[in-house]
Amino acid sequence: MSSGDDVDIQSHIKVYMMVFASLAVLTIVTVSASYLDLTSGEAIFLALVIASIKGSLVACFFMHLISEKALITWVLMLTAGFFFILMFLPMASFIDQAQIG
Amino acid sequence: MNAHSHREESFFRKYIWSTDHKIIGLQYGLTALLFLSVGFFLMMVMRWQLAYPETPIPFVGSFFGEDGILLPEIYNSLGAMHGTIMIFLGVVPLAVGAFGNYLVPLQIGAPDMAFPKLNAASYWSYFIGGVIMMGSFFSEEGAARSGWTSYPPLADIEVGQTIWLIGMVFLITSSLLGSMNIITTIVQLRAPGLTWRRLPFFVWTQLVTSFLLVLAFPPLEAAAVLQLMDRVAGTSFFLPSGLVISGEALAVSGGGSPLLWQHLFWFLAHPEVYVLILPAMGIVSEVIANNTRKPLWGYNSLVFSVIFLGFMSFVVWAHHMFLTGMGTAMSSFFQITTMIISIPSVIILSALFISLWGASIRFNTPMLFALAFLPMFGIGGLTGLPLGIAASDIYLHDTYYVIGHFHYVVAPGTIFALFAGIYYWYPKITGRRMNERLGQLHFWPSLLFMNGVFMPMFIQGLAGVSRRLWDGGLEYAHAAGVLQWNEFMSISAWLLGISQIPFIINIFFSLKRGEKVDRNPWEATTLEWVAPSPPLPHINFETLPEVHREAYEYSVPGRNRDFTPQTEPKKG
Amino acid sequence: MIDILRDLGLPISISSNGPVIDETIALMHWLMLFLFIGWGTFFIVSLVKFRKSKSPQADYIGVKSHISTVFEVAVALIEIVLLIGFSFPIWASRVNDVPTSNEGIIHVRVVAQQYVWNIHYPGPDGIFGSTQSELVDEVSNPVGLDRSSFGASDDFITINQLHIPVNKKVRIDLSTKDVIHSFKLPELRVGQDAIPGMSIPLHFEATMTSNQFLKKMVGTPREGKGLEISCAQLCGLGHYRMRGYLTVDTEEEYNDWLSLQAEYLLEDNEEDEWGDEEDW
Amino acid sequence: MEIPYIVDERPDTGIYNAKLGIWLFLASEVMLFGGLFSSYVFLRLGAPVGAFHEWGQELNIPLATLNTLILISSSMTMVMSWVSLKMNDFKKFKLYMALTLLCALCFLVIKYLEYSAKIHHHIYPSTNTFYAIYFTLTGLHGLHIIGGMVVLFYLWVPGSNMWKIKPEQFTNRIEIVGLYWHFVDLVWIFLFPILYLL
Ligand code: HEA
Ligand code: HEA
Ligand code: CUA
Ligand SMILES: [Cu+2]
């Protein structure tokens, strides 16, 4: 446990507060955006972008990934890679299969 | 955790709810061997029906029906459970649970696994999963009968599947816990001086295998949850609209797709087959390095190849689905990746072959099994290639050719490697060597009959005989020319069973009567041989080993012995 | 190689797309044989040459050359050739060359269900009537054909009896009523899974009639047994007996058969639509 | 011989065992939810155009927004409880843990209200594929919340004795469970828009 001194921790708390506030604001933003008159493509894009921002905030600060050791980053990058394969290929398959059937 | 290592532990603490990785490894090993026997037993029963369709099964017939004839639905049950038991309850627990647990901490010079309690939990989760699977045979509905692949809609409507799914959830949980533990152990608990480049190859294979389990199993867990919902909550994740089952319109909302299951299933199941083979390759490499008395040829390329293999195994899954109506883009992509993934296998095999050149080969039982692994896996791997080429898969898909392909890799491949491992590390576990003569008596017939069972499958497959046929193809005209092989294969399978008797005798006999040996009977270099045989409870080593050299310093020129343990300090 | 594989059990191919598939299978087996014999020889020689009694002291380095890399690259190159030269074009033709117009081709629907193949012919007008799952009646209307829909009046359905003329392109639209099946014509090198919720087109052209085929089979274990549709995907307890019969007719025989079916339809005698079980 | 690096970081990797363990666990969780998300995409693409949006209209957005805010707050209190331990303030730790548990409880109560409203309107998982995946995803997420609450509760009351004996290891434990808790929050951040808003 590499505990820093108190000043360090105080500044951490400030960061946490700010993250918390941004998350709350972004939640409101994403809800309001869903009432806008957007095409479904735009709506999906916007909602996913906001969710990704929120997700990164949580991951980077609450889960302190931003200052995490390289090892963990590597594990997560590997996971992210496979996650995207998982997300992408059923879609690709769908398009491909729709072509003929 | 180790505070009580000096205290006397109660029997229960010591052998049942143990947190010592060695005891857990043995628990895994014995349970898995038991399940292997069960899986094999089911298959021997099925082979009776295939050889002599619709004649009563001798001895055990009364379990399977009033007149002792195996009914088609029971045949399907046994087939599905044979696959499930062999893979999820037999080979994976033996290769990862038993070998991984027992050897990884020893080979990296650690006192135990990183999370001993989790380790015990992982075993018990496996145990419960096994009990549930076994219990399904005695349940009202009977065991699952939709193949180990459990394709919906069949699996959504057939009886017995619910228990299978619940059992799978336990097995998946067990594998997840076990593999996180192994990764953490390897990364965190390596002895001082044991750098990545000094890691025994076996540890590398366990590391990659565990990553495959951690990342590939969860999608199957997700799929299992969805299928469970389909069966229990009436959803239709895998059921499209408008199905008519036995003349009745199926009362579901529809809108799902059976292909979704296939994608999620094979997203696991292809990495899973590498889970079956990689530890086997690791074991074989250890045994070969030791018994050729020379370093593994091309250590770096071996390591690179397994990592690459592990990585690629996530992007080939749809080669099991070529005939599901795939377009050109998808099929080309998966053919390319499938061909790419065959290259590292070729590299690994080549490196192991080349290691033989210039060696001084000792032909003991572990080495025989390890050597037999090479050509047998070779046959299995090579026959994977025409399946990976979509054009030939059009004809070969779901025929006995596929059955032949994967049995060559798992049975005379993985199972042989596991046998090699058992013979090789038995002295470490018990302090006694297994009997050589019985070992040879086990090896030669096994080799012969393995080929007797599986070689004719290629012939039947080329003739176009489908798999999972209750009557072995009797009904079909195109099978007429190859039906005579059924009896041949069945007899080989039963003889194969008989050939295991020397092995079982050997295991128990050598426990008491085997030749007593010291801690390093094979004159090996890796760390496990520095520990006493058997290693000390909970702490393994008398003092923490320190590593000074690479894993396989055999026959280094200018040394007075032909092996130099990893712990031996470098001079000046 | 193809002859060796034939001797091993590969049936003769009697369709226009068969030869390329057979060629691919043969080439693959050449590659496999080549690799296996190459490595196998090396393996045996090493085992004999370097046994302990003959070679008591191991050589630390062993093989110095990197010839194996050349070998591996060669394997990769051969695989690329096989992919680009054979597999991709074959697949492209399988997927893309599906005939779209009904001119000069035979177009039928095959609807699989647990343990039988329902074959739906469009009749003389060449137009399939529409089908609905609500109309399915296992005895009188297995595919749920709506007789009142456009083009449906002359449609007829056979069970397990697929007749096609020789040397003519056939398009089949494959679907299933219940679970996954797999439509396989071994001698025609045709295979395709039937996936619930999808209708998948496939196409082929037979190059030999059933009678010619039967003549060829005289003297083999196959004697007297004609062509068939096999189900290659586990579909329940009757999977092993889900067999259909394929008859490749000459043009005249086919037309005769068609008019016979039309007569049956007129008589409105559903029973007669059932083919004679053992009649190929 | 103790198992090394339970408390201290291993010099060359810079982390302690449980940290790697939890991240591997979270990696597998990513793949678990990844499998379900990709099923969602698959089903959405397979449904008639716009149908998912249409079916989703029945959901209660204000309640779900409230739930999102509650879960974010619980993440905040969670991280604060860890910080409190770092500052040696055990009392504050207890307080923040209590708040976290309270938030979790609120979340579940609201979830329960939502579910019962659905069932009252005869909407079940079997109604259509949207509700199938909705109930599965939120149900599984709910189970994660419950599981997390059990662990949090353990560390809040009975397990907190460890603070007196091994403060460093206890702080590590809180960090670990915190990582899990934030992850559950993170999953919700994605569930919320794809189920309720799109
Ligand atoms: C341990 C398990 C294992 C392994 C390692 C493999 C390895 C491979 N598999 Fe296999 N496979 C299975 C287990 C395995 N498979 C199972 C269980 C199924 C069926 C599942 C089911 O449907 O129930 C299956 C099915 C299967 C299919 C689907 C078939 C179908 O359903 O139609 C395909 C298609 O591409 C395939 C391809 C491959 C390929 C290209 C490899 C490659 O990785 C192989 C690479 C290896 C080599 C190329 C050999 C190299 C060796 C040499 C060059 C030396 C040889 C010479 C001597 C030894 C003398 N496999
Ligand atoms: C790891 C996987 C594995 C292994 C090892 C085996 C091993 C064997 N399998 Fe199996 N098999 C599958 C996985 C496996 N199989 C799968 C996935 C399927 C597809 C299922 C499906 O269609 O869904 C299948 C299907 C399958 C079929 C096709 C059935 C059909 O399609 O209808 C056949 C047919 O002969 C068969 C035969 C055999 C035989 C004879 C062995 C033999 O080689 C067995 C060898 C085993 C031993 C020799 C046991 C050794 C154990 C001991 C010696 C124990 C000692 C005990 C103590 C000390 C306590 N298997
Ligand atoms: Cu239909 Cu098998
Ligand atoms: Cu595969």
PDB file of C-alpha atoms and ligand atoms in Angstrom, chain C residues 113 115 117 180-182 231-235 239 242, ligand 3:
ATOM      1  CA  GLN C 113     -39.058 -31.284 -39.786  1.00  0.00           C
ATOM      2  CA  TYR C 115     -37.479 -36.885 -39.112  1.00  0.00           C
ATOM      3  CA  TRP C 117     -38.130 -33.950 -45.513  1.00  0.00           C
ATOM      4  CA  ILE C 180     -31.875 -27.529 -36.905  1.00  0.00           C
ATOM      5  CA  HIS C 181     -31.362 -30.206 -39.525  1.00  0.00           C
ATOM      6  CA  SER C 182     -28.720 -30.509 -42.147  1.00  0.00           C
ATOM      7  CA  CYS C 231     -29.670 -35.469 -42.139  1.00  0.00           C
ATOM      8  CA  ALA C 232     -26.299 -34.495 -40.772  1.00  0.00           C
ATOM      9  CA  GLN C 233     -27.292 -32.535 -37.693  1.00  0.00           C
ATOM     10  CA  LEU C 234     -28.585 -34.069 -34.481  1.00  0.00           C
ATOM     11  CA  CYS C 235     -32.304 -33.339 -34.446  1.00  0.00           C
ATOM     12  CA  HIS C 239     -32.120 -38.292 -36.336  1.00  0.00           C
ATOM     13  CA  MET C 242     -34.306 -39.027 -41.127  1.00  0.00           C
TER      14      MET C 242
HETATM   15 CU1  CUA E   3     -32.874 -34.080 -38.930  1.00  0.00          CU
HETATM   16 CU2  CUA E   3     -31.015 -34.967 -38.009  1.00  0.00          CU
END
